[in-house]
């Protein structure tokens, strides 16, 4: 029982801390903080996909479809994003195979540095992307653009700077 | 209706092809193949986790827990694997933060090359890891060891060679 209560207490403090980190310094106790701050305004959700940049889309698709036996989509050209995509369905989430489309593809540079291909980014859903962006900017997490833009799934997305996310390019997508 | 039937037919051929690729050359028609070969002996499952190697485990944990608001585990030292781990729960799957433990940590070299950290591998579940390994070896997918070993979750795992997986280190784990 004691352990269970401790867990609740710790969770409570953690939740408050998350809400008000930028203001924390002006208060002296966590109890005051919990009473004075608003409830969470946005929530992190599921892993939408892991994006993999590949130099040979046919070969990569064949690996997942024919050798590993996964269900894969048809190739989808997304000229406005400079990529061809193939989605690999894994049941709980997806892999998104990316291949450059056009001369200004945003993944061309990545494939220059990673000739065999590699993991390019992870995409995590959020319930309110605008609230998330305001909050994250206040916490000094840099974003790759000022405003969200419409992503490959037709929903608003925002990329967080890898330097602020342990070297990982993190995409947030409106759920 | 015709399109729907075509889809079923293509799916059927694909399934057969996956089962018997090493023997395909000895038969003349896919119909014969479908009648003669056994049903699928192993299946790819869910994405178990995405592993991220990080140079500062406290800071990385704080990012996901305090800034992004995810539920994270305590730090788990796994000396037999040469890593400390923190699991970040995303609802449908997990991120696994990895930090070197000991002088022979398998992720030390990765962090030498990627000072800020980065995505290290993806782990996908399979229902029969031994069958998967036999099948994948027959299809010329190289593995990083001869036999599966017990992974961080106490289950048999096997790593596939990144050169055969579009530059991605793929871990298969017995579900």
XYZ file of N, CA and C in Angstrom, chain A residues 37-112:
228
model
N -1.424 25.488 -11.314
C -1.196 25.360 -12.750
C -2.362 24.664 -13.441
N -2.545 24.953 -14.709
C -3.637 24.312 -15.445
C -3.348 22.834 -15.675
N -4.385 22.085 -16.016
C -4.209 20.673 -16.363
C -3.401 20.555 -17.655
N -2.927 19.361 -17.917
C -2.154 19.125 -19.136
C -2.924 19.610 -20.357
N -2.255 20.335 -21.232
C -2.955 20.864 -22.389
C -2.737 20.030 -23.653
N -1.767 19.150 -23.620
C -1.578 18.262 -24.769
C -0.968 16.965 -24.274
N -1.167 15.919 -25.068
C -0.665 14.602 -24.663
C 0.051 13.924 -25.812
N 1.137 13.247 -25.461
C 1.844 12.415 -26.420
C 1.028 11.141 -26.630
N 0.985 10.647 -27.863
C 0.207 9.446 -28.157
C 1.062 8.305 -28.654
N 0.540 7.576 -29.628
C 1.172 6.369 -30.150
C 2.307 6.686 -31.113
N 3.137 5.671 -31.312
C 4.157 5.779 -32.366
C 3.453 5.552 -33.693
N 3.368 6.581 -34.510
C 2.672 6.447 -35.786
C 3.486 5.634 -36.774
N 4.769 5.938 -36.909
C 5.621 5.161 -37.811
C 7.097 5.404 -37.552
N 7.896 4.498 -38.072
C 9.350 4.670 -38.142
C 9.668 4.828 -39.623
N 10.329 5.921 -39.976
C 10.647 6.161 -41.392
C 12.061 5.669 -41.697
N 12.171 4.941 -42.789
C 13.451 4.378 -43.218
C 13.730 4.880 -44.627
N 14.845 5.579 -44.797
C 15.225 6.050 -46.139
C 15.975 4.917 -46.838
N 15.581 4.625 -48.063
C 16.176 3.476 -48.773
C 16.643 3.905 -50.166
N 17.799 3.372 -50.583
C 18.324 3.734 -51.908
C 17.631 2.971 -53.039
N 17.020 1.836 -52.726
C 16.364 1.003 -53.742
C 14.999 0.605 -53.192
N 13.962 1.318 -53.654
C 12.630 1.119 -53.062
C 12.043 -0.255 -53.391
N 12.306 -0.733 -54.599
C 11.794 -2.049 -54.995
C 12.395 -3.151 -54.129
N 13.695 -3.046 -53.943
C 14.405 -4.063 -53.164
C 13.948 -4.028 -51.703
N 13.802 -2.814 -51.152
C 13.376 -2.681 -49.760
C 11.950 -3.206 -49.582
N 11.089 -2.901 -50.545
C 9.711 -3.389 -50.479
C 9.692 -4.915 -50.531
N 10.525 -5.479 -51.397
C 10.584 -6.942 -51.529
C 11.077 -7.592 -50.235
N 12.008 -6.928 -49.557
C 12.493 -7.481 -48.279
C 11.337 -7.649 -47.298
N 10.566 -6.590 -47.128
C 9.494 -6.654 -46.127
C 8.310 -7.500 -46.592
N 8.021 -7.464 -47.899
C 6.851 -8.193 -48.407
C 7.157 -9.671 -48.625
N 8.217 -9.946 -49.378
C 8.447 -11.312 -49.831
C 9.309 -12.130 -48.876
N 10.228 -11.467 -48.201
C 11.131 -12.215 -47.318
C 10.626 -12.215 -45.883
N 10.211 -11.037 -45.383
C 9.723 -10.979 -44.002
C 8.213 -11.210 -43.904
N 7.529 -11.182 -45.038
C 6.107 -11.557 -45.050
C 5.151 -10.511 -44.512
N 5.549 -9.247 -44.510
C 4.654 -8.198 -44.011
C 3.717 -7.722 -45.114
N 2.617 -7.106 -44.703
C 1.692 -6.495 -45.649
C 2.245 -5.108 -45.994
N 2.383 -4.831 -47.286
C 2.929 -3.528 -47.678
C 1.958 -2.837 -48.629
N 2.023 -1.511 -48.648
C 1.151 -0.737 -49.536
C 1.760 -0.668 -50.934
N 0.989 -0.138 -51.861
C 1.560 0.225 -53.157
C 2.491 1.418 -52.943
N 3.324 1.689 -53.921
C 4.193 2.865 -53.847
C 3.360 4.130 -54.033
N 3.508 5.064 -53.107
C 2.744 6.318 -53.168
C 3.713 7.471 -53.435
N 3.615 8.118 -54.608
C 4.463 9.291 -54.837
C 3.872 10.508 -54.131
N 4.703 11.221 -53.416
C 4.259 12.440 -52.735
C 5.146 13.587 -53.200
N 4.869 14.099 -54.413
C 5.765 15.122 -54.983
C 5.900 16.360 -54.108
N 4.848 16.713 -53.360
C 4.940 17.906 -52.504
C 5.878 17.695 -51.314
N 6.198 16.417 -51.036
C 7.146 16.129 -49.950
C 8.486 15.612 -50.489
N 8.569 15.460 -51.803
C 9.824 15.023 -52.403
C 10.187 13.579 -52.107
N 9.195 12.734 -51.897
C 9.474 11.320 -51.612
C 8.442 10.394 -52.258
N 8.917 9.188 -52.557
C 8.019 8.057 -52.773
C 7.916 7.334 -51.431
N 6.732 6.822 -51.103
C 6.602 6.087 -49.839
C 5.959 4.727 -50.074
N 6.389 3.777 -49.258
C 5.720 2.478 -49.155
C 5.513 2.222 -47.664
N 4.295 1.906 -47.270
C 4.005 1.647 -45.868
C 4.042 0.143 -45.596
N 4.761 -0.208 -44.564
C 4.855 -1.613 -44.137
C 4.032 -1.748 -42.858
N 3.001 -2.566 -42.892
C 2.085 -2.705 -41.761
C 2.627 -3.746 -40.772
N 2.807 -3.332 -39.511
C 3.311 -4.270 -38.494
C 2.262 -4.568 -37.415
N 1.024 -4.235 -37.674
C -0.020 -4.544 -36.697
C -0.231 -3.396 -35.722
N 0.755 -3.099 -34.919
C 0.598 -2.011 -33.938
C 1.070 -0.661 -34.458
N 1.915 -0.676 -35.496
C 2.411 0.569 -36.077
C 2.928 0.269 -37.484
N 3.591 1.240 -38.097
C 4.028 1.056 -39.489
C 5.503 1.428 -39.636
N 6.142 0.826 -40.610
C 7.386 1.368 -41.130
C 7.006 2.153 -42.377
N 7.724 3.228 -42.634
C 7.459 4.038 -43.819
C 8.755 4.076 -44.616
N 8.787 3.343 -45.727
C 9.973 3.350 -46.573
C 9.941 4.608 -47.428
N 11.033 5.345 -47.420
C 11.111 6.619 -48.160
C 12.203 6.546 -49.212
N 11.885 7.061 -50.390
C 12.871 7.125 -51.469
C 12.722 8.496 -52.136
N 13.847 9.125 -52.509
C 13.769 10.494 -53.049
C 12.924 10.594 -54.317
N 12.171 11.670 -54.409
C 11.409 12.004 -55.610
C 11.778 13.445 -55.963
N 12.361 13.637 -57.117
C 12.722 14.987 -57.549
C 14.098 15.403 -57.049
N 14.546 16.546 -57.537
C 15.919 16.979 -57.254
C 16.089 17.604 -55.879
N 14.987 18.071 -55.305
C 15.115 18.752 -54.003
C 14.558 17.887 -52.872
N 14.666 16.583 -53.029
C 14.111 15.708 -52.000
C 14.796 15.950 -50.658
N 13.996 16.032 -49.576
C 14.592 16.283 -48.253
C 15.405 15.099 -47.731
N 15.305 13.931 -48.375
C 16.080 12.787 -47.880
C 17.299 12.493 -48.751
N 17.523 13.316 -49.785
C 18.668 13.070 -50.673
C 19.987 13.180 -49.904
N 20.094 14.191 -49.077
C 21.316 14.387 -48.298
C 21.574 13.234 -47.339
N 20.513 12.767 -46.722
C 20.636 11.632 -45.794
C 21.180 10.408 -46.517
N 20.673 10.148 -47.724
C 21.132 8.973 -48.476
C 22.551 9.163 -49.027
N 22.954 10.414 -49.210
C 24.353 10.667 -49.597
C 25.286 10.232 -48.472
